[in-house]
Amino acid sequence: MFVFYILVGVLLFFILMNLSVVLRAKLKKGRLVPDIGGEIGRAIDKGEKVILYFYSPTCSACKVQTPIIDKLINSGNGKAKIFKIDVSRDVNVALKLGVMGTPSTVVIENGKIKEFFVGVKSENILRRFL
């Protein structure tokens, strides 16, 4: 019986952690984007629509999301600039935007965070923001 309570406790802990990451992402909507610099920062400063996709090579969910992002990049939509950011190589941008997990997708429009997704999203959902 004791093992059952431990398993339920661990499960509840993971559920609460996941909910807190999603809630934090939702609370970022509408906020101004901090100065990022580089090509991404220049695109944001110009007021362009920018989509930032944060991933990690070791993330299994990212292996599902990355081909969808690649398809959107290769479709040449021209309406938004899409940047793929490997958090294992460029953690600074992720820290500035408060990315807590991968995959995460941040949609920026007119220098503000329009949408902040955590987890795998379908191509149809992402196309709405292009």
Coordinates of C-alpha atoms in Angstrom, one line a residue:
M1 CA 0.0 0.0 0.0
F2 CA 2.9 2.3 0.8
V3 CA 4.3 1.9 -2.7
F4 CA 0.9 2.9 -4.2
Y5 CA 1.0 6.2 -2.3
I6 CA 4.5 6.9 -3.4
L7 CA 3.6 6.2 -7.1
V8 CA 0.5 8.4 -6.8
G9 CA 2.6 11.2 -5.2
V10 CA 5.3 11.0 -8.0
L11 CA 2.6 11.0 -10.6
L12 CA 0.9 14.1 -9.1
F13 CA 4.2 15.8 -8.9
F14 CA 4.9 15.3 -12.6
I15 CA 1.4 16.5 -13.5
L16 CA 1.7 19.6 -11.4
M17 CA 5.1 20.4 -12.9
N18 CA 3.7 20.0 -16.4
L19 CA 0.8 22.3 -15.6
S20 CA 3.1 24.9 -14.1
V21 CA 5.2 25.0 -17.3
V22 CA 2.1 25.4 -19.5
L23 CA 0.7 28.1 -17.2
R24 CA 3.9 30.1 -17.2
A25 CA 3.9 29.9 -21.0
K26 CA 0.3 31.3 -21.2
L27 CA 1.2 34.1 -18.8
K28 CA 4.0 35.3 -21.2
K29 CA 1.5 36.2 -23.9
G30 CA 1.3 39.9 -24.6
R31 CA 4.7 40.8 -23.0
L32 CA 7.4 42.7 -24.8
V33 CA 10.3 40.6 -26.0
P34 CA 13.6 41.4 -24.3
D35 CA 16.6 42.4 -26.4
I36 CA 17.9 39.2 -28.0
G37 CA 20.4 40.5 -30.5
G38 CA 21.7 38.8 -33.7
E39 CA 19.6 38.0 -36.7
I40 CA 16.6 37.1 -34.5
G41 CA 16.8 40.4 -32.7
R42 CA 17.0 42.4 -35.9
A43 CA 13.9 40.7 -37.3
I44 CA 12.0 41.4 -34.1
D45 CA 13.2 45.0 -34.1
K46 CA 11.9 45.5 -37.7
G47 CA 8.4 44.4 -36.4
E48 CA 8.4 41.2 -38.5
K49 CA 6.5 38.2 -37.5
V50 CA 9.0 35.8 -36.0
I51 CA 8.5 32.2 -34.9
L52 CA 11.1 30.7 -32.6
Y53 CA 11.2 26.9 -32.2
F54 CA 13.2 25.7 -29.3
Y55 CA 14.3 22.1 -29.4
S56 CA 16.9 19.7 -28.1
P57 CA 18.5 16.8 -30.1
T58 CA 17.9 14.4 -27.2
C59 CA 14.2 15.3 -26.7
S60 CA 11.8 12.6 -28.0
A61 CA 8.9 15.0 -28.4
C62 CA 11.2 17.3 -30.5
K63 CA 11.8 14.4 -32.9
V64 CA 8.0 14.6 -33.7
Q65 CA 7.8 18.4 -33.8
T66 CA 11.0 19.2 -35.8
P67 CA 9.9 17.6 -39.1
I68 CA 6.7 19.8 -38.9
I69 CA 8.8 22.9 -38.3
D70 CA 11.1 21.9 -41.2
K71 CA 8.1 21.5 -43.5
L72 CA 6.9 25.0 -42.6
I73 CA 10.4 26.5 -43.2
N74 CA 10.6 24.8 -46.5
S75 CA 7.2 25.8 -47.6
G76 CA 8.5 29.4 -48.1
N77 CA 5.4 31.0 -46.6
G78 CA 7.1 34.4 -46.6
K79 CA 4.8 35.8 -43.9
A80 CA 6.9 34.9 -40.9
K81 CA 10.6 34.2 -40.2
I82 CA 11.1 30.9 -38.5
F83 CA 14.2 30.2 -36.4
K84 CA 15.1 26.8 -35.0
I85 CA 17.1 27.2 -31.7
D86 CA 18.9 24.2 -30.2
V87 CA 18.8 24.9 -26.5
S88 CA 21.9 22.7 -25.9
R89 CA 23.9 25.2 -28.0
D90 CA 22.2 28.5 -27.5
V91 CA 20.7 28.6 -24.1
N92 CA 20.8 32.5 -23.9
V93 CA 17.8 33.1 -26.1
A94 CA 15.8 30.4 -24.2
L95 CA 16.7 32.0 -20.9
K96 CA 15.7 35.5 -22.1
L97 CA 12.3 34.2 -23.1
G98 CA 11.8 31.9 -20.1
V99 CA 11.7 28.7 -22.1
M100 CA 11.4 25.9 -19.5
G101 CA 11.0 22.8 -21.7
T102 CA 11.3 21.5 -25.2
P103 CA 9.8 21.6 -27.6
S104 CA 8.5 25.2 -27.2
T105 CA 7.4 27.5 -29.9
V106 CA 7.2 31.3 -29.4
V107 CA 5.3 33.5 -31.9
I108 CA 6.4 37.1 -31.8
E109 CA 4.6 39.9 -33.6
N110 CA 5.3 43.6 -33.4
G111 CA 7.9 43.0 -30.6
K112 CA 5.4 41.2 -28.4
I113 CA 4.8 37.5 -27.6
K114 CA 1.6 36.6 -29.4
E115 CA 1.6 32.9 -28.5
F116 CA 3.8 30.6 -26.5
F117 CA 3.3 26.8 -27.0
V118 CA 4.9 24.1 -25.0
G119 CA 4.9 20.6 -26.4
V120 CA 4.1 19.2 -29.8
K121 CA 1.6 21.1 -31.9
S122 CA 0.0 20.1 -35.2
E123 CA 0.9 21.6 -38.5
N124 CA -2.6 23.1 -38.7
I125 CA -2.2 24.9 -35.4
L126 CA 1.2 26.3 -36.3
R127 CA 0.0 27.4 -39.8
R128 CA -2.6 29.7 -38.2
F129 CA 0.3 31.9 -37.0
L130 CA 2.2 32.1 -40.3

